[in-house]
mmCIF file of C-alpha atoms in Angstrom:
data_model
loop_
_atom_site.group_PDB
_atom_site.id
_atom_site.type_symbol
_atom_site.label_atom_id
_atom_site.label_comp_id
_atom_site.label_asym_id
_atom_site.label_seq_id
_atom_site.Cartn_x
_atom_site.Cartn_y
_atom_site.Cartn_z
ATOM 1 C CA UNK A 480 -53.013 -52.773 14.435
ATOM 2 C CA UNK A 481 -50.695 -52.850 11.400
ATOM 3 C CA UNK A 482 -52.294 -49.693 10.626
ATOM 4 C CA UNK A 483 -51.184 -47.845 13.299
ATOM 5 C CA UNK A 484 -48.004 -49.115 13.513
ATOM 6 C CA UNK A 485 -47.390 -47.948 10.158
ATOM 7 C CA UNK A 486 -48.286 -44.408 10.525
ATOM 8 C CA UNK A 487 -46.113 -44.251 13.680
ATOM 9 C CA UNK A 488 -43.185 -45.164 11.670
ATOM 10 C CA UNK A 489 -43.745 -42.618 8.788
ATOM 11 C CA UNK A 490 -44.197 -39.607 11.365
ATOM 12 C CA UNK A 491 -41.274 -40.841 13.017
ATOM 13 C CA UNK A 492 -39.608 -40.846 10.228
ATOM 14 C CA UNK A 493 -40.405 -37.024 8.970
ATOM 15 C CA UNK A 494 -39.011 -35.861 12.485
ATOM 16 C CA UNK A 495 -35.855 -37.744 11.791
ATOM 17 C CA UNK A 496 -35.489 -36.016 8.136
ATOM 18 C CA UNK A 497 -36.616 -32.530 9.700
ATOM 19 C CA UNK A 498 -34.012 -33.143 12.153
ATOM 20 C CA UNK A 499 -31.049 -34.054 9.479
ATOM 21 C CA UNK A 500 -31.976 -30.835 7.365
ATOM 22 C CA UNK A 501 -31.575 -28.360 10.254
ATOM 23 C CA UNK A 502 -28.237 -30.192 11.241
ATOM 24 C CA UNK A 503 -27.340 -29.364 7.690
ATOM 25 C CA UNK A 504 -28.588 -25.873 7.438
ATOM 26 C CA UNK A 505 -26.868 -25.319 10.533
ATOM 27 C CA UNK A 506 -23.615 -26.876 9.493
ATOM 28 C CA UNK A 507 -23.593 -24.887 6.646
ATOM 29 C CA UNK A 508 -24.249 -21.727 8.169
ATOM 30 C CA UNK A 509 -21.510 -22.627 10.934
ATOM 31 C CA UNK A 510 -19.172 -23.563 7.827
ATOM 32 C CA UNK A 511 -19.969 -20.010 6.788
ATOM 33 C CA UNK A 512 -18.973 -17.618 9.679
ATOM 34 C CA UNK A 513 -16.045 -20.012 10.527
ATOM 35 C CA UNK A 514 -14.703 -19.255 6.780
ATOM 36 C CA UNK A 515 -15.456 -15.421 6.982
ATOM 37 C CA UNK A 516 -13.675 -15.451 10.156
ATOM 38 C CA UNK A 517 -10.653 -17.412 8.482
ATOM 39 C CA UNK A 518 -11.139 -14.690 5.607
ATOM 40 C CA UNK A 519 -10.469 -11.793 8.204
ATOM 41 C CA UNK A 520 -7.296 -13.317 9.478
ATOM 42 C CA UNK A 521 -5.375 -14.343 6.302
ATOM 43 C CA UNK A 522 -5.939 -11.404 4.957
ATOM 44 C CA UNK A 523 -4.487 -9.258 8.184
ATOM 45 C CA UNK A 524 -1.612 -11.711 7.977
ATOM 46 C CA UNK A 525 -1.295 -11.096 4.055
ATOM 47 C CA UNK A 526 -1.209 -7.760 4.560
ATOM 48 C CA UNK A 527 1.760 -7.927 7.571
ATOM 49 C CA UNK A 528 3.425 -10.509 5.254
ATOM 50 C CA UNK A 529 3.404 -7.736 2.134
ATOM 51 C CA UNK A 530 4.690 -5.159 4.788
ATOM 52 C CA UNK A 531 7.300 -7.010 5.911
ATOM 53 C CA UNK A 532 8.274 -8.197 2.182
ATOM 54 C CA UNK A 533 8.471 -5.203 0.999
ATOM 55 C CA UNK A 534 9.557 -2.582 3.521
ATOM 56 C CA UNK A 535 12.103 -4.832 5.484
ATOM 57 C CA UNK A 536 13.082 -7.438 2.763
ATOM 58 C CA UNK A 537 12.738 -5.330 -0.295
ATOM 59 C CA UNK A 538 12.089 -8.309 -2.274
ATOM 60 C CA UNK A 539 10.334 -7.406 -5.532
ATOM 61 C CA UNK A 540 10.137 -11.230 -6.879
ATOM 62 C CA UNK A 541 7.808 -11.639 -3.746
ATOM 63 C CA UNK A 542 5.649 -7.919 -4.905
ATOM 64 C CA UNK A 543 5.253 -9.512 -8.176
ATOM 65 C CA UNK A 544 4.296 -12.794 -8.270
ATOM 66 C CA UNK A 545 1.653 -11.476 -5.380
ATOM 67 C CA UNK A 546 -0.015 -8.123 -7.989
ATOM 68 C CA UNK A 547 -3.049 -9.010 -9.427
ATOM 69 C CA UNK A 548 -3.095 -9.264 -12.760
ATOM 70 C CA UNK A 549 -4.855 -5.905 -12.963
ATOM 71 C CA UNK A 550 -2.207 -4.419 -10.659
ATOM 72 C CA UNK A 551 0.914 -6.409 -12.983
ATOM 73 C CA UNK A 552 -0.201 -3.664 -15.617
ATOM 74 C CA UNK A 553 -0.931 -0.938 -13.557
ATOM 75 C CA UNK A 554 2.559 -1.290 -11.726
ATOM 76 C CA UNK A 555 5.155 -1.886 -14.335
ATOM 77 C CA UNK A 556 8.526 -3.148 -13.608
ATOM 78 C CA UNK A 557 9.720 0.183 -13.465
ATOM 79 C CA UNK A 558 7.392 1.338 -11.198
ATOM 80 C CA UNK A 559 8.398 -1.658 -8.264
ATOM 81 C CA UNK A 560 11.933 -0.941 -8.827
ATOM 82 C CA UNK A 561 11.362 2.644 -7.972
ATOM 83 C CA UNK A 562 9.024 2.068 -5.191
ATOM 84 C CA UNK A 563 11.350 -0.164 -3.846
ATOM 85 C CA UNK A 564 14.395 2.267 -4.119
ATOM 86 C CA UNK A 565 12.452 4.767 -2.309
ATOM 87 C CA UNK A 566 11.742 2.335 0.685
ATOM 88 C CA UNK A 567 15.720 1.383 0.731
ATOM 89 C CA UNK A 568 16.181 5.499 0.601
ATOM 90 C CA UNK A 569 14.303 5.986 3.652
ATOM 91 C CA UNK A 570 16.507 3.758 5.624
ATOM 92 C CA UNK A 571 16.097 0.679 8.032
ATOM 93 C CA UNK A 572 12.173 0.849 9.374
ATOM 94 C CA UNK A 573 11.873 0.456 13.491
ATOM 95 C CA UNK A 574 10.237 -2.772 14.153
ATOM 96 C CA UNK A 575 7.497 -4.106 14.791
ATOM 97 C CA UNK A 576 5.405 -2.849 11.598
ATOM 98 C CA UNK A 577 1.766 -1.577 12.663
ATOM 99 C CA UNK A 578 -0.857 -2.688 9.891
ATOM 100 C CA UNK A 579 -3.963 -1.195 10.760
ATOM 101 C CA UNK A 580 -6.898 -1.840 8.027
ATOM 102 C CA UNK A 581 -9.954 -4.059 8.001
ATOM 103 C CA UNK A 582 -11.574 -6.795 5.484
ATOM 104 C CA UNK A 583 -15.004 -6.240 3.824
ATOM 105 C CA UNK A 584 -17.292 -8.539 2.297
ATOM 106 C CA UNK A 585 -19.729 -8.645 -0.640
ATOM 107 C CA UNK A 586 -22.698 -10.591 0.423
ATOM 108 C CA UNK A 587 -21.356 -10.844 3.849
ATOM 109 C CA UNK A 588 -19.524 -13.592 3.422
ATOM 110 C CA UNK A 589 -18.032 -13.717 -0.482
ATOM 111 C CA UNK A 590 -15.802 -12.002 -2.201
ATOM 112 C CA UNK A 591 -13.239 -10.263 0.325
ATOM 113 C CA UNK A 592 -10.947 -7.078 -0.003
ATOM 114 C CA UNK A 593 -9.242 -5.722 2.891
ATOM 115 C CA UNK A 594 -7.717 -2.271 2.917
ATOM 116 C CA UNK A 595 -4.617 -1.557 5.096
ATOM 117 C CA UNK A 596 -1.886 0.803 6.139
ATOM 118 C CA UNK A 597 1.249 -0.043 7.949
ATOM 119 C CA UNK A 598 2.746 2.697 9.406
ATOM 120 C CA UNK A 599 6.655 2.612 8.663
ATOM 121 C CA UNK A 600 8.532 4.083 11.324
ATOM 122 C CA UNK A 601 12.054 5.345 9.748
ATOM 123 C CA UNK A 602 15.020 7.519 12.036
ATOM 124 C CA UNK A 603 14.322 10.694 10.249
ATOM 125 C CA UNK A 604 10.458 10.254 8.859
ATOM 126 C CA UNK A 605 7.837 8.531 9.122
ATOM 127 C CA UNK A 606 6.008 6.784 6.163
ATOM 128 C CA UNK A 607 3.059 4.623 5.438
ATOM 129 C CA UNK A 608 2.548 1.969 3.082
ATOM 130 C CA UNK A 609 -1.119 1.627 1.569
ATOM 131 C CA UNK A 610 -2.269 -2.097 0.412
ATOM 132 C CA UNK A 611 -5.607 -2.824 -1.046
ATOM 133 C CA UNK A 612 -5.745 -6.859 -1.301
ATOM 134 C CA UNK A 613 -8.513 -9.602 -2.264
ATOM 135 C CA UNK A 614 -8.529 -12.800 -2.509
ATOM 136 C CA UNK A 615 -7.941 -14.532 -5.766
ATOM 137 C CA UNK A 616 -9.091 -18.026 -7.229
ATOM 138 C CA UNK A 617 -6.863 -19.631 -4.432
ATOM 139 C CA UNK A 618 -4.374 -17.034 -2.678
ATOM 140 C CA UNK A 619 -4.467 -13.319 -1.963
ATOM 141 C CA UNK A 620 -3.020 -10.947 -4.124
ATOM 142 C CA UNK A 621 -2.423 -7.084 -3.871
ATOM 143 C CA UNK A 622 -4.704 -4.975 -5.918
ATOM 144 C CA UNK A 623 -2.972 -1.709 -4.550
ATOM 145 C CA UNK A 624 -0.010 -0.622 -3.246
ATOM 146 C CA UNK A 625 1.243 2.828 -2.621
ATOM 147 C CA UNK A 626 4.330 4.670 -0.834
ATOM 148 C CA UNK A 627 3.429 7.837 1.083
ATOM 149 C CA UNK A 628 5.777 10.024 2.761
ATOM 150 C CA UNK A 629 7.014 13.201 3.312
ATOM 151 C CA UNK A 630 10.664 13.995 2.072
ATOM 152 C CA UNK A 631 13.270 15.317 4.534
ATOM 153 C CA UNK A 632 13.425 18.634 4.589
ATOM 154 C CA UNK A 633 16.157 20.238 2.370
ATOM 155 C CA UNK A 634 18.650 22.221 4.815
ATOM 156 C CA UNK A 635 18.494 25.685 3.925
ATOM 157 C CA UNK A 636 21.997 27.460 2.823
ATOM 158 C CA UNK A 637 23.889 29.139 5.226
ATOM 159 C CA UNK A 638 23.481 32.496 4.470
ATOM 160 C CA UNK A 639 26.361 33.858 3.213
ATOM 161 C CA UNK A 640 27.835 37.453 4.162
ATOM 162 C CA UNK A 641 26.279 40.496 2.752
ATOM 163 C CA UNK A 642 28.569 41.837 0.222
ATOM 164 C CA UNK A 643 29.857 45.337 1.342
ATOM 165 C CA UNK A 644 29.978 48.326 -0.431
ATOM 166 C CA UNK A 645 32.937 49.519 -1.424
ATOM 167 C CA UNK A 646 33.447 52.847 -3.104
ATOM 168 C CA UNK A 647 34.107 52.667 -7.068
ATOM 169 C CA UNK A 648 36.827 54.709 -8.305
ATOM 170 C CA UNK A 649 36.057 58.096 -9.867
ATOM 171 C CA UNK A 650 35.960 57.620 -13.722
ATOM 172 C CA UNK A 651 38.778 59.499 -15.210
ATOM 173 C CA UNK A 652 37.367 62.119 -18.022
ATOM 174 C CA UNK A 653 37.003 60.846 -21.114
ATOM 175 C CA UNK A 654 39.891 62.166 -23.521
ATOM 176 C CA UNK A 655 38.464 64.399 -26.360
ATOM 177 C CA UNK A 656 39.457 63.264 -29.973
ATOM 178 C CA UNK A 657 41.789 65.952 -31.694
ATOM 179 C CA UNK A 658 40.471 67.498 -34.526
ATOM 180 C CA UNK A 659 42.716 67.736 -37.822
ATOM 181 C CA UNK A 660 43.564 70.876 -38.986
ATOM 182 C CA UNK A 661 43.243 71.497 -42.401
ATOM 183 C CA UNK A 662 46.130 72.378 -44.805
ATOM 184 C CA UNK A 663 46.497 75.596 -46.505
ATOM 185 C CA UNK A 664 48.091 75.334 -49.941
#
């Protein structure tokens, strides 16, 4: 009778441990898609948050405490300062700002990068603003960042009056040099 009771308790036992790992191995794969969901979102929100940084606030402390390292030397000082001027060139941008773009994964779940483009909407052009982020140790940082846009066109001169012809003056002949005689004596 022991016996029995025993070998109840030990299979009863197994069913409870079975039953604790796949509450684990499902929490953890739960845990997963909730973070890669989380991933997708920040980063659209980064991305809108760059936009709006830099095309609406110009604020370049913002652009580079956000650059990857990688991106701190590929974009010097210089660089920001000019893309920035550019963006303040173009004028005020309509809002809202469109960010359009999506996140990828390595491993499906590590590792993300998303690639977007907002689509500026100035009065006289139209521009778009190209960000390639990913996320860092512990925030997301821009990897890539580029202006594109197409300069007003140039007016073209007004085209000024054809010059008329007017007649030249007849050249008057050209006087012929007088010869010296010579001297008899």
């Amino acid at each position: 009778m022991r016996l029995a009771r025993n070998a109840r308790t030990r299979a009863e036992g197994g069913l409870v441990l079975w039953i604790i790992v796949a509450a684990l191995i499902g929490g953890a794969i739960w845990f997963l898609y909730s973070s890669r969901q989380d991933a997708e979102k920040n980063a659209r929100a980064f991305a809108k948050e760059v936009t709006q940084r830099v095309a609406v606030n110009y604020d370049e402390k913002y652009l580079h405490v956000h650059l990857s390292p990688e991106a701190q030397v590929k974009y010097l000082q210089s660089w920001r300062e000019r893309l920035l001027q550019n963006v303040r060139g173009l004028g005020t941008v309509k809002q809202p700002i469109e960010v359009k773009g999506d996140t990828h994964f390595s491993s499906y779940f590590f590792e993300p990068t998303g690639n977007f483009r907002a689509e500026l909407v100035y009065p006289t052009t139209t521009a778009a603003l190209e960000l390639v982020i990913s996320r860092g140790m512990t925030v997301w940082q821009v990897d890539d960042i580029n202006l594109v846009w197409t300069p007003a066109p140039t007016p073209t001169p007004a085209a000024s009056p054809t010059p008329v012809m007017a007649p030249s003056p007849t050249p008057s002949p050209i006087p012929e040099p007088k010869q010296r005689r010579k001297r008899k004596g």
